PDB file of C-alpha atoms in Angstrom:
ATOM      1  CA  MET B  48      -0.040   0.089  -0.107  1.00 45.00           C
ATOM      2  CA  ARG B  49       2.856   2.298   0.504  1.00 46.00           C
ATOM      3  CA  ILE B  50       3.853   1.812  -3.086  1.00 43.00           C
ATOM      4  CA  LEU B  51       0.367   2.831  -4.217  1.00 41.00           C
ATOM      5  CA  LEU B  52       0.563   5.951  -2.045  1.00 44.00           C
ATOM      6  CA  VAL B  53       3.786   7.041  -3.542  1.00 41.00           C
ATOM      7  CA  LEU B  54       2.491   6.443  -7.014  1.00 40.00           C
ATOM      8  CA  TRP B  55      -0.503   8.791  -6.253  1.00 43.00           C
ATOM      9  CA  LEU B  56       2.008  11.516  -5.305  1.00 41.00           C
ATOM     10  CA  CYS B  57       4.268  11.141  -8.072  1.00 42.00           C
ATOM     11  CA  LEU B  58       1.866  10.679 -11.124  1.00 40.00           C
ATOM     12  CA  PRO B  59       0.800  14.065 -12.485  1.00 40.00           C
ATOM     13  CA  GLY B  60      -2.843  13.041 -13.158  1.00 40.00           C
ATOM     14  CA  TRP B  61      -3.238  11.916  -9.440  1.00 38.00           C
ATOM     15  CA  VAL B  62      -1.688  14.904  -7.817  1.00 38.00           C
ATOM     16  CA  ASN B  63      -5.100  16.673  -7.307  1.00 41.00           C
ATOM     17  CA  ALA B  64      -7.002  13.492  -6.527  1.00 44.00           C
ATOM     18  CA  GLU B  65      -8.716  12.956  -3.068  1.00 54.00           C
ATOM     19  CA  ILE B  66      -6.829  10.252  -1.204  1.00 51.00           C
ATOM     20  CA  TYR B  67      -8.462   8.387   1.689  1.00 52.00           C
ATOM     21  CA  GLN B  68      -6.709   6.105   4.491  1.00 62.00           C
ATOM     22  CA  TRP B  69      -8.202   3.628   6.718  1.00 53.00           C
ATOM     23  CA  GLN B  70      -6.915   0.773   8.940  1.00 68.00           C
ATOM     24  CA  ASN B  71      -8.137  -2.813   9.278  1.00 63.00           C
ATOM     25  CA  ALA B  72      -8.724  -4.769  12.519  1.00 60.00           C
ATOM     26  CA  ASP B  73      -5.250  -6.315  12.023  1.00 59.00           C
ATOM     27  CA  GLY B  74      -3.694  -2.860  11.869  1.00 60.00           C
ATOM     28  CA  SER B  75      -2.925  -2.900   7.979  1.00 58.00           C
ATOM     29  CA  LYS B  76      -3.166   0.508   6.398  1.00 56.00           C
ATOM     30  CA  HIS B  77      -5.289   1.113   3.073  1.00 51.00           C
ATOM     31  CA  PHE B  78      -5.422   3.969   0.726  1.00 50.00           C
ATOM     32  CA  SER B  79      -7.790   4.702  -2.088  1.00 51.00           C
ATOM     33  CA  ASP B  80      -9.135   7.521  -4.133  1.00 50.00           C
ATOM     34  CA  ARG B  81     -12.653   6.733  -2.987  1.00 53.00           C
ATOM     35  CA  GLN B  82     -14.028   7.026   0.450  1.00 58.00           C
ATOM     36  CA  GLY B  83     -15.847   3.629   0.005  1.00 53.00           C
ATOM     37  CA  GLY B  84     -12.624   1.757  -0.083  1.00 48.00           C
ATOM     38  CA  TRP B  85     -11.818  -1.352  -2.126  1.00 44.00           C
ATOM     39  CA  LYS B  86     -14.382  -3.492  -3.461  1.00 44.00           C
ATOM     40  CA  CYS B  87     -15.604  -6.468  -1.363  1.00 47.00           C
ATOM     41  CA  ARG B  88     -16.380 -10.035  -2.362  1.00 43.00           C
ATOM     42  CA  ASN B  89     -19.976 -11.147  -2.020  1.00 47.00           C
ATOM     43  CA  ARG B  90     -20.937 -14.819  -1.202  1.00 44.00           C
ATOM     44  CA  SER B  91     -20.504 -15.988  -4.853  1.00 44.00           C
ATOM     45  CA  GLY B  92     -16.925 -14.854  -4.813  1.00 43.00           C
ATOM     46  CA  THR B  93     -17.533 -11.847  -7.357  1.00 45.00           C
ATOM     47  CA  ASP B  94     -16.915  -8.248  -6.920  1.00 47.00           C
ATOM     48  CA  ALA B  95     -19.731  -6.465  -5.173  1.00 48.00           C
ATOM     49  CA  THR B  96     -20.297  -2.883  -4.328  1.00 49.00           C
ATOM     50  CA  GLU B  97     -17.666  -0.929  -2.498  1.00 48.00           C
ATOM     51  CA  CYS B  98     -17.508  -1.806   1.325  1.00 55.00           C
ATOM     52  CA  PRO B  99     -18.437   1.333   3.267  1.00 56.00           C
ATOM     53  CA  VAL B 100     -15.567   2.542   5.697  1.00 57.00           C
ATOM     54  CA  ALA B 101     -16.719   4.815   8.311  1.00 55.00           C
ATOM     55  CA  GLU B 102     -13.385   5.618   9.778  1.00 65.00           C
ATOM     56  CA  ALA B 103     -11.804   6.357   6.393  1.00 69.00           C
ATOM     57  CA  LYS B 104     -10.136   9.738   6.686  1.00 71.00           C
ATOM     58  CA  LYS B 105      -9.284  12.148   3.764  1.00 65.00           C
ATOM     59  CA  LEU B 106      -5.449  12.817   3.641  1.00 53.00           C
ATOM     60  CA  ASP B 107      -4.554  16.345   3.183  1.00 50.00           C
ATOM     61  CA  ILE B 108      -1.603  16.093   0.607  1.00 44.00           C
ATOM     62  CA  LYS B 109      -0.079  18.896  -1.196  1.00 43.00           C
ATOM     63  CA  PRO B 110       2.216  18.295  -4.142  1.00 42.00           C
ATOM     64  CA  GLY B 111       5.814  18.871  -3.193  1.00 43.00           C
ATOM     65  CA  HIS B 112       8.329  21.271  -4.603  1.00 76.00           C
ATOM     66  CA  ASP B 113      12.095  21.024  -4.799  1.00 93.00           C
ATOM     67  CA  PHE B 114      13.814  23.986  -3.149  1.00 97.00           C
ATOM     68  CA  TYR B 115      17.588  24.790  -3.775  1.00 97.00           C
ATOM     69  CA  ARG B 116      20.166  27.080  -2.263  1.00 97.00           C
ATOM     70  CA  VAL B 117      21.393  29.987  -4.409  1.00 98.00           C
ATOM     71  CA  LYS B 118      25.267  29.680  -4.686  1.00 97.00           C
ATOM     72  CA  THR B 119      26.040  32.856  -6.573  1.00 98.00           C
ATOM     73  CA  VAL B 120      24.175  35.894  -7.617  1.00 98.00           C
ATOM     74  CA  TYR B 121      25.536  36.770 -10.906  1.00 97.00           C
ATOM     75  CA  ASP B 122      23.520  39.873 -11.542  1.00 97.00           C
ATOM     76  CA  GLY B 123      19.909  41.256 -10.839  1.00 98.00           C
ATOM     77  CA  ASP B 124      18.434  38.613 -13.027  1.00 98.00           C
ATOM     78  CA  THR B 125      20.879  35.590 -13.047  1.00 98.00           C
ATOM     79  CA  VAL B 126      21.855  33.181 -10.303  1.00 98.00           C
ATOM     80  CA  VAL B 127      23.763  30.011  -9.930  1.00 98.00           C
ATOM     81  CA  LEU B 128      22.271  27.287  -7.858  1.00 98.00           C
ATOM     82  CA  GLU B 129      24.062  24.897  -5.406  1.00 96.00           C
ATOM     83  CA  ASP B 130      23.605  22.187  -8.063  1.00 96.00           C
ATOM     84  CA  GLY B 131      25.510  24.227 -10.672  1.00 97.00           C
ATOM     85  CA  ARG B 132      22.797  25.219 -12.867  1.00 97.00           C
ATOM     86  CA  LYS B 133      22.650  28.788 -14.081  1.00 98.00           C
ATOM     87  CA  ILE B 134      19.209  30.518 -13.854  1.00 98.00           C
ATOM     88  CA  ARG B 135      18.082  33.316 -16.062  1.00 98.00           C
ATOM     89  CA  PHE B 136      14.787  34.980 -14.605  1.00 98.00           C
ATOM     90  CA  LEU B 137      11.997  34.780 -17.111  1.00 98.00           C
ATOM     91  CA  GLY B 138      10.019  37.852 -18.140  1.00 98.00           C
ATOM     92  CA  ILE B 139      12.306  40.511 -16.916  1.00 98.00           C
ATOM     93  CA  ASN B 140      15.662  42.273 -17.556  1.00 98.00           C
ATOM     94  CA  THR B 141      17.749  44.208 -14.947  1.00 98.00           C
ATOM     95  CA  PRO B 142      20.610  46.488 -16.055  1.00 97.00           C
ATOM     96  CA  GLU B 143      23.983  44.960 -16.405  1.00 96.00           C
ATOM     97  CA  VAL B 144      26.644  44.916 -13.802  1.00 96.00           C
ATOM     98  CA  GLN B 145      30.259  45.480 -14.554  1.00 94.00           C
ATOM     99  CA  HIS B 146      31.951  42.510 -16.198  1.00 85.00           C
ATOM    100  CA  ARG B 147      35.068  42.326 -18.278  1.00 84.00           C
ATOM    101  CA  ASN B 148      35.738  45.761 -19.716  1.00 84.00           C
ATOM    102  CA  LYS B 149      32.232  47.016 -19.704  1.00 88.00           C
ATOM    103  CA  PRO B 150      31.186  49.402 -16.853  1.00 91.00           C
ATOM    104  CA  ALA B 151      27.848  48.719 -14.942  1.00 93.00           C
ATOM    105  CA  ASP B 152      24.596  50.140 -16.274  1.00 95.00           C
ATOM    106  CA  ALA B 153      22.889  52.650 -14.260  1.00 96.00           C
ATOM    107  CA  GLY B 154      20.857  50.403 -11.587  1.00 97.00           C
ATOM    108  CA  GLY B 155      22.590  47.343 -12.174  1.00 97.00           C
ATOM    109  CA  ASP B 156      24.337  47.118  -8.845  1.00 98.00           C
ATOM    110  CA  GLU B 157      21.380  48.060  -6.947  1.00 98.00           C
ATOM    111  CA  ALA B 158      19.414  45.255  -8.506  1.00 98.00           C
ATOM    112  CA  LYS B 159      22.215  42.654  -7.736  1.00 98.00           C
ATOM    113  CA  GLN B 160      22.392  43.788  -4.164  1.00 98.00           C
ATOM    114  CA  TRP B 161      18.685  43.607  -3.626  1.00 98.00           C
ATOM    115  CA  LEU B 162      18.786  40.198  -4.926  1.00 98.00           C
ATOM    116  CA  ILE B 163      21.773  39.235  -2.672  1.00 98.00           C
ATOM    117  CA  ASP B 164      19.845  40.367   0.336  1.00 98.00           C
ATOM    118  CA  THR B 165      16.551  38.960  -0.451  1.00 98.00           C
ATOM    119  CA  LEU B 166      18.015  35.425  -1.242  1.00 97.00           C
ATOM    120  CA  LYS B 167      20.191  35.302   1.840  1.00 95.00           C
ATOM    121  CA  ASN B 168      19.254  32.456   4.176  1.00 93.00           C
ATOM    122  CA  THR B 169      16.449  31.166   2.076  1.00 96.00           C
ATOM    123  CA  LYS B 170      15.939  28.421  -0.526  1.00 97.00           C
ATOM    124  CA  VAL B 171      14.144  28.901  -4.009  1.00 98.00           C
ATOM    125  CA  ARG B 172      11.871  26.834  -6.186  1.00 98.00           C
ATOM    126  CA  LEU B 173      11.646  26.985 -10.036  1.00 98.00           C
ATOM    127  CA  GLU B 174       8.639  27.520 -12.205  1.00 98.00           C
ATOM    128  CA  ILE B 175       9.627  26.515 -15.848  1.00 97.00           C
ATOM    129  CA  ASN B 176       7.560  27.839 -18.733  1.00 97.00           C
ATOM    130  CA  ALA B 177       7.388  26.811 -22.506  1.00 97.00           C
ATOM    131  CA  GLU B 178      11.070  26.995 -22.892  1.00 97.00           C
ATOM    132  CA  LYS B 179      13.247  25.261 -20.384  1.00 97.00           C
ATOM    133  CA  THR B 180      16.641  26.901 -21.526  1.00 97.00           C
ATOM    134  CA  ASP B 181      17.986  29.842 -23.595  1.00 96.00           C
ATOM    135  CA  LYS B 182      20.686  29.543 -26.291  1.00 95.00           C
ATOM    136  CA  TYR B 183      23.326  30.085 -23.616  1.00 96.00           C
ATOM    137  CA  GLY B 184      22.177  26.758 -21.832  1.00 97.00           C
ATOM    138  CA  ARG B 185      20.860  28.746 -18.952  1.00 98.00           C
ATOM    139  CA  THR B 186      17.760  27.391 -17.160  1.00 98.00           C
ATOM    140  CA  LEU B 187      14.829  29.826 -17.662  1.00 98.00           C
ATOM    141  CA  ALA B 188      12.517  30.136 -14.772  1.00 98.00           C
ATOM    142  CA  HIS B 189      10.318  32.137 -12.285  1.00 98.00           C
ATOM    143  CA  LEU B 190      11.875  32.022  -8.877  1.00 98.00           C
ATOM    144  CA  PHE B 191       9.798  31.626  -5.526  1.00 98.00           C
ATOM    145  CA  THR B 192      11.268  31.541  -2.137  1.00 97.00           C
ATOM    146  CA  GLU B 193      10.112  29.291   0.767  1.00 96.00           C
ATOM    147  CA  THR B 194       7.893  32.149   1.884  1.00 96.00           C
ATOM    148  CA  LYS B 195       6.273  32.356  -1.567  1.00 96.00           C
ATOM    149  CA  GLN B 196       7.968  35.642  -2.659  1.00 97.00           C
ATOM    150  CA  HIS B 197       8.015  35.719  -6.374  1.00 98.00           C
ATOM    151  CA  ILE B 198      11.257  37.351  -7.026  1.00 98.00           C
ATOM    152  CA  ASN B 199      10.815  38.267 -10.841  1.00 98.00           C
ATOM    153  CA  LEU B 200       7.754  40.037  -9.898  1.00 98.00           C
ATOM    154  CA  GLN B 201       9.222  41.861  -6.962  1.00 98.00           C
ATOM    155  CA  LEU B 202      12.233  43.044  -8.955  1.00 98.00           C
ATOM    156  CA  VAL B 203       9.689  44.842 -11.326  1.00 98.00           C
ATOM    157  CA  GLU B 204       7.586  46.083  -8.530  1.00 98.00           C
ATOM    158  CA  ALA B 205      10.667  47.965  -6.933  1.00 98.00           C
ATOM    159  CA  GLY B 206      11.351  49.283 -10.292  1.00 98.00           C
ATOM    160  CA  LEU B 207      14.929  47.396 -10.285  1.00 98.00           C
ATOM    161  CA  ALA B 208      13.809  45.478 -13.530  1.00 98.00           C
ATOM    162  CA  ALA B 209      11.871  46.074 -16.644  1.00 98.00           C
ATOM    163  CA  VAL B 210       9.482  43.622 -18.202  1.00 98.00           C
ATOM    164  CA  SER B 211      10.993  41.695 -21.164  1.00 98.00           C
ATOM    165  CA  ILE B 212       8.738  38.946 -22.515  1.00 98.00           C
ATOM    166  CA  TYR B 213       9.994  36.357 -25.050  1.00 97.00           C
ATOM    167  CA  PRO B 214       7.423  34.294 -26.528  1.00 98.00           C
ATOM    168  CA  PRO B 215       6.200  31.625 -26.111  1.00 97.00           C
ATOM    169  CA  ASN B 216       7.173  32.204 -22.435  1.00 98.00           C
ATOM    170  CA  LEU B 217       4.005  33.998 -21.275  1.00 98.00           C
ATOM    171  CA  LEU B 218       3.675  32.886 -17.577  1.00 97.00           C
ATOM    172  CA  TYR B 219       2.824  35.693 -15.209  1.00 98.00           C
ATOM    173  CA  VAL B 220       2.719  38.321 -18.009  1.00 98.00           C
ATOM    174  CA  ASN B 221      -0.287  40.146 -16.813  1.00 98.00           C
ATOM    175  CA  GLU B 222       1.084  40.400 -13.209  1.00 98.00           C
ATOM    176  CA  LEU B 223       4.541  41.629 -14.557  1.00 98.00           C
ATOM    177  CA  VAL B 224       3.005  44.230 -16.789  1.00 98.00           C
ATOM    178  CA  LYS B 225       0.594  45.648 -14.066  1.00 98.00           C
ATOM    179  CA  ALA B 226       3.594  45.813 -11.512  1.00 98.00           C
ATOM    180  CA  GLN B 227       5.586  47.710 -14.123  1.00 98.00           C
ATOM    181  CA  ASP B 228       2.983  50.212 -14.897  1.00 98.00           C
ATOM    182  CA  GLN B 229       2.845  51.048 -11.244  1.00 98.00           C
ATOM    183  CA  ALA B 230       6.481  51.202 -10.702  1.00 98.00           C
ATOM    184  CA  GLU B 231       6.916  53.530 -13.721  1.00 98.00           C
ATOM    185  CA  LEU B 232       3.850  55.721 -12.535  1.00 98.00           C
ATOM    186  CA  ALA B 233       5.581  55.958  -9.128  1.00 98.00           C
ATOM    187  CA  LYS B 234       9.005  56.663 -10.899  1.00 98.00           C
ATOM    188  CA  LEU B 235      10.582  53.904  -8.769  1.00 98.00           C
ATOM    189  CA  GLY B 236      14.168  52.717  -9.588  1.00 98.00           C
ATOM    190  CA  ILE B 237      14.830  52.794 -13.079  1.00 98.00           C
ATOM    191  CA  TRP B 238      11.908  54.716 -14.164  1.00 98.00           C
ATOM    192  CA  GLY B 239      13.175  57.826 -12.096  1.00 97.00           C
ATOM    193  CA  ARG B 240      16.712  57.715 -13.719  1.00 97.00           C
ATOM    194  CA  PRO B 241      17.692  60.075 -16.368  1.00 97.00           C
ATOM    195  CA  GLU B 242      19.698  57.271 -18.138  1.00 96.00           C
ATOM    196  CA  TYR B 243      16.460  55.598 -18.900  1.00 97.00           C
ATOM    197  CA  ALA B 244      14.359  58.505 -20.053  1.00 97.00           C
ATOM    198  CA  PRO B 245      12.660  57.955 -23.339  1.00 97.00           C
ATOM    199  CA  LEU B 246      14.958  59.205 -26.198  1.00 96.00           C
ATOM    200  CA  PRO B 247      13.302  60.918 -29.068  1.00 97.00           C
ATOM    201  CA  VAL B 248      13.974  59.061 -32.457  1.00 97.00           C
ATOM    202  CA  SER B 249      14.999  62.258 -34.068  1.00 94.00           C
ATOM    203  CA  ARG B 250      17.902  62.476 -31.782  1.00 94.00           C
ATOM    204  CA  LEU B 251      19.268  58.956 -32.730  1.00 94.00           C
ATOM    205  CA  THR B 252      22.797  59.097 -34.334  1.00 91.00           C
ATOM    206  CA  GLU B 253      24.373  56.427 -36.606  1.00 88.00           C
ATOM    207  CA  ALA B 254      26.016  54.963 -33.539  1.00 88.00           C
ATOM    208  CA  GLY B 255      22.635  54.080 -31.988  1.00 89.00           C
ATOM    209  CA  HIS B 256      22.274  53.730 -28.259  1.00 91.00           C
ATOM    210  CA  PRO B 257      23.957  51.059 -25.867  1.00 90.00           C
ATOM    211  CA  GLY B 258      21.968  48.694 -23.905  1.00 93.00           C
ATOM    212  CA  TRP B 259      18.332  48.461 -23.217  1.00 96.00           C
ATOM    213  CA  THR B 260      16.765  51.563 -24.553  1.00 97.00           C
ATOM    214  CA  ARG B 261      13.427  53.550 -24.812  1.00 98.00           C
ATOM    215  CA  LEU B 262      12.676  55.239 -28.036  1.00 98.00           C
ATOM    216  CA  LEU B 263       9.960  57.703 -28.601  1.00 98.00           C
ATOM    217  CA  GLY B 264       8.502  58.719 -32.047  1.00 98.00           C
ATOM    218  CA  LYS B 265       5.716  58.709 -34.547  1.00 98.00           C
ATOM    219  CA  VAL B 266       5.007  55.783 -36.627  1.00 98.00           C
ATOM    220  CA  VAL B 267       4.914  56.959 -40.254  1.00 98.00           C
ATOM    221  CA  ASN B 268       4.542  53.771 -42.179  1.00 98.00           C
ATOM    222  CA  VAL B 269       3.527  50.105 -41.537  1.00 98.00           C
ATOM    223  CA  ARG B 270       5.554  47.755 -43.948  1.00 97.00           C
ATOM    224  CA  THR B 271       5.017  43.861 -43.893  1.00 97.00           C
ATOM    225  CA  THR B 272       7.213  41.183 -45.412  1.00 97.00           C
ATOM    226  CA  ARG B 273       6.963  37.390 -45.370  1.00 96.00           C
ATOM    227  CA  LYS B 274       8.528  37.118 -42.026  1.00 96.00           C
ATOM    228  CA  SER B 275       7.915  40.425 -40.160  1.00 98.00           C
ATOM    229  CA  VAL B 276       6.018  43.524 -39.850  1.00 98.00           C
ATOM    230  CA  TYR B 277       7.931  46.862 -39.762  1.00 98.00           C
ATOM    231  CA  LEU B 278       6.868  50.076 -37.823  1.00 98.00           C
ATOM    232  CA  GLU B 279       8.732  52.667 -39.536  1.00 98.00           C
ATOM    233  CA  PHE B 280       9.605  55.806 -37.594  1.00 98.00           C
ATOM    234  CA  SER B 281      12.184  57.326 -39.827  1.00 95.00           C
ATOM    235  CA  ASP B 282      14.324  56.493 -42.817  1.00 94.00           C
ATOM    236  CA  ALA B 283      17.028  55.569 -39.979  1.00 93.00           C
ATOM    237  CA  PHE B 284      14.886  53.486 -37.619  1.00 97.00           C
ATOM    238  CA  GLU B 285      12.245  51.031 -37.602  1.00 98.00           C
ATOM    239  CA  ALA B 286      10.683  48.439 -35.055  1.00 98.00           C
ATOM    240  CA  ARG B 287      10.335  44.866 -36.224  1.00 98.00           C
ATOM    241  CA  ILE B 288       7.575  42.424 -35.003  1.00 98.00           C
ATOM    242  CA  GLU B 289       7.904  38.848 -36.161  1.00 98.00           C
ATOM    243  CA  ARG B 290       4.755  37.582 -37.953  1.00 97.00           C
ATOM    244  CA  LYS B 291       4.569  34.279 -35.969  1.00 96.00           C
ATOM    245  CA  TRP B 292       3.800  36.471 -32.773  1.00 97.00           C
ATOM    246  CA  LEU B 293       1.344  38.821 -34.558  1.00 97.00           C
ATOM    247  CA  ASP B 294      -1.731  37.319 -32.686  1.00 96.00           C
ATOM    248  CA  LEU B 295      -0.188  38.573 -29.291  1.00 98.00           C
ATOM    249  CA  PHE B 296      -0.514  42.244 -30.687  1.00 98.00           C
ATOM    250  CA  PRO B 297      -3.592  44.522 -31.446  1.00 97.00           C
ATOM    251  CA  ASP B 298      -4.089  45.448 -35.245  1.00 97.00           C
ATOM    252  CA  VAL B 299      -0.549  46.802 -36.117  1.00 97.00           C
ATOM    253  CA  ASN B 300      -2.265  49.330 -38.455  1.00 97.00           C
ATOM    254  CA  SER B 301      -3.587  51.055 -35.205  1.00 97.00           C
ATOM    255  CA  TYR B 302      -0.046  52.343 -34.513  1.00 98.00           C
ATOM    256  CA  LEU B 303       0.208  54.155 -37.868  1.00 98.00           C
ATOM    257  CA  GLY B 304       0.253  57.972 -37.303  1.00 97.00           C
ATOM    258  CA  LYS B 305       0.571  57.588 -33.485  1.00 97.00           C
ATOM    259  CA  THR B 306       3.427  58.633 -31.349  1.00 97.00           C
ATOM    260  CA  VAL B 307       4.532  55.639 -29.361  1.00 98.00           C
ATOM    261  CA  GLU B 308       7.528  54.529 -27.294  1.00 98.00           C
ATOM    262  CA  VAL B 309       9.366  51.259 -28.160  1.00 98.00           C
ATOM    263  CA  ARG B 310      11.534  49.449 -25.494  1.00 98.00           C
ATOM    264  CA  GLY B 311      14.262  47.031 -26.278  1.00 98.00           C
ATOM    265  CA  TRP B 312      17.884  46.632 -27.650  1.00 97.00           C
ATOM    266  CA  LEU B 313      19.020  48.496 -30.872  1.00 97.00           C
ATOM    267  CA  SER B 314      20.755  46.321 -33.798  1.00 96.00           C
ATOM    268  CA  LYS B 315      22.429  47.842 -36.804  1.00 93.00           C
ATOM    269  CA  SER B 316      22.614  46.508 -40.372  1.00 87.00           C
ATOM    270  CA  LYS B 317      23.848  48.366 -43.345  1.00 81.00           C
ATOM    271  CA  GLY B 318      23.649  51.513 -41.565  1.00 83.00           C
ATOM    272  CA  HIS B 319      20.073  51.149 -40.592  1.00 91.00           C
ATOM    273  CA  LEU B 320      18.940  50.907 -36.996  1.00 97.00           C
ATOM    274  CA  SER B 321      16.177  48.474 -35.714  1.00 97.00           C
ATOM    275  CA  MET B 322      14.616  47.041 -32.696  1.00 98.00           C
ATOM    276  CA  LEU B 323      12.906  43.719 -32.358  1.00 98.00           C
ATOM    277  CA  ILE B 324       9.570  43.886 -30.555  1.00 98.00           C
ATOM    278  CA  ARG B 325       8.574  40.472 -29.173  1.00 98.00           C
ATOM    279  CA  HIS B 326       5.478  41.358 -27.235  1.00 98.00           C
ATOM    280  CA  PRO B 327       2.985  44.350 -27.152  1.00 98.00           C
ATOM    281  CA  SER B 328       4.311  45.231 -23.650  1.00 98.00           C
ATOM    282  CA  ALA B 329       7.217  46.625 -25.296  1.00 98.00           C
ATOM    283  CA  ILE B 330       5.123  49.252 -27.116  1.00 98.00           C
ATOM    284  CA  LYS B 331       3.523  52.157 -25.115  1.00 97.00           C
ATOM    285  CA  THR B 332       1.057  54.192 -26.761  1.00 92.00           C
ATOM    286  CA  ASN B 333      -0.022  56.451 -23.964  1.00 72.00           C
ATOM    287  CA  THR B 334       2.978  58.632 -24.639  1.00 61.00           C
ATOM    288  CA  VAL B 335       3.566  62.280 -25.650  1.00 50.00           C
ATOM    289  CA  PHE B 336       6.498  64.504 -26.339  1.00 46.00           C
TER     290      PHE B 336
END
């Protein structure tokens, strides 16, 4: 019977099943997913209806989670667990810390220190979404502490991280976007720093802009190709949306003629600057010059 109970706890389809336990006169324990217990034998030796077991008790069993100690905090959105796995937080991006010959971004050290302080003397569990790892081999996850703190969300709430959604990983998107809206309105963390103020597209130079950037301008044209849709802001800059994720967005033509803010990383090709927009949360339409 102990083996049966273990199977109940381990098989995903039975995790939410009700489990009852009772004890025979000889002291043997029995388990079942029905309060009536196992089928009895009638006088003819065939199965009869279930034998009622008055003393059968419903077990309060909750699915377990594996918790891990964080060995190293790499930066505000990346940690290394005690088992050696490198974890990249899903749905968010914090400013970079100093590494190699690159100086720290504004707010990078603050995000890292907050994470160090928060994860001190606690363990974390992981929630994985559609993609388990990224192209660098890092495990992609939402982190929760033993006291149910959602670390990804709290970084956004404190203004230490910006929402950065990579479909198809859409777990907790609504909560993250709501938290960012509130932090931005209150000018918390990065939202109150001049380094992250929206930059008008008209002020972009050929060199572009390093790191995560906010750009503000009017969409003057919407252009489509087989793989992408382009929101053109000027002859020198456009935002690109991959067609495979268009269902996540409103009608892209609704952006035409509007002043919008786009958020992300600039890339340069043949002297032309572009920004890949993976999710509608990276486009803000309630923005004015």
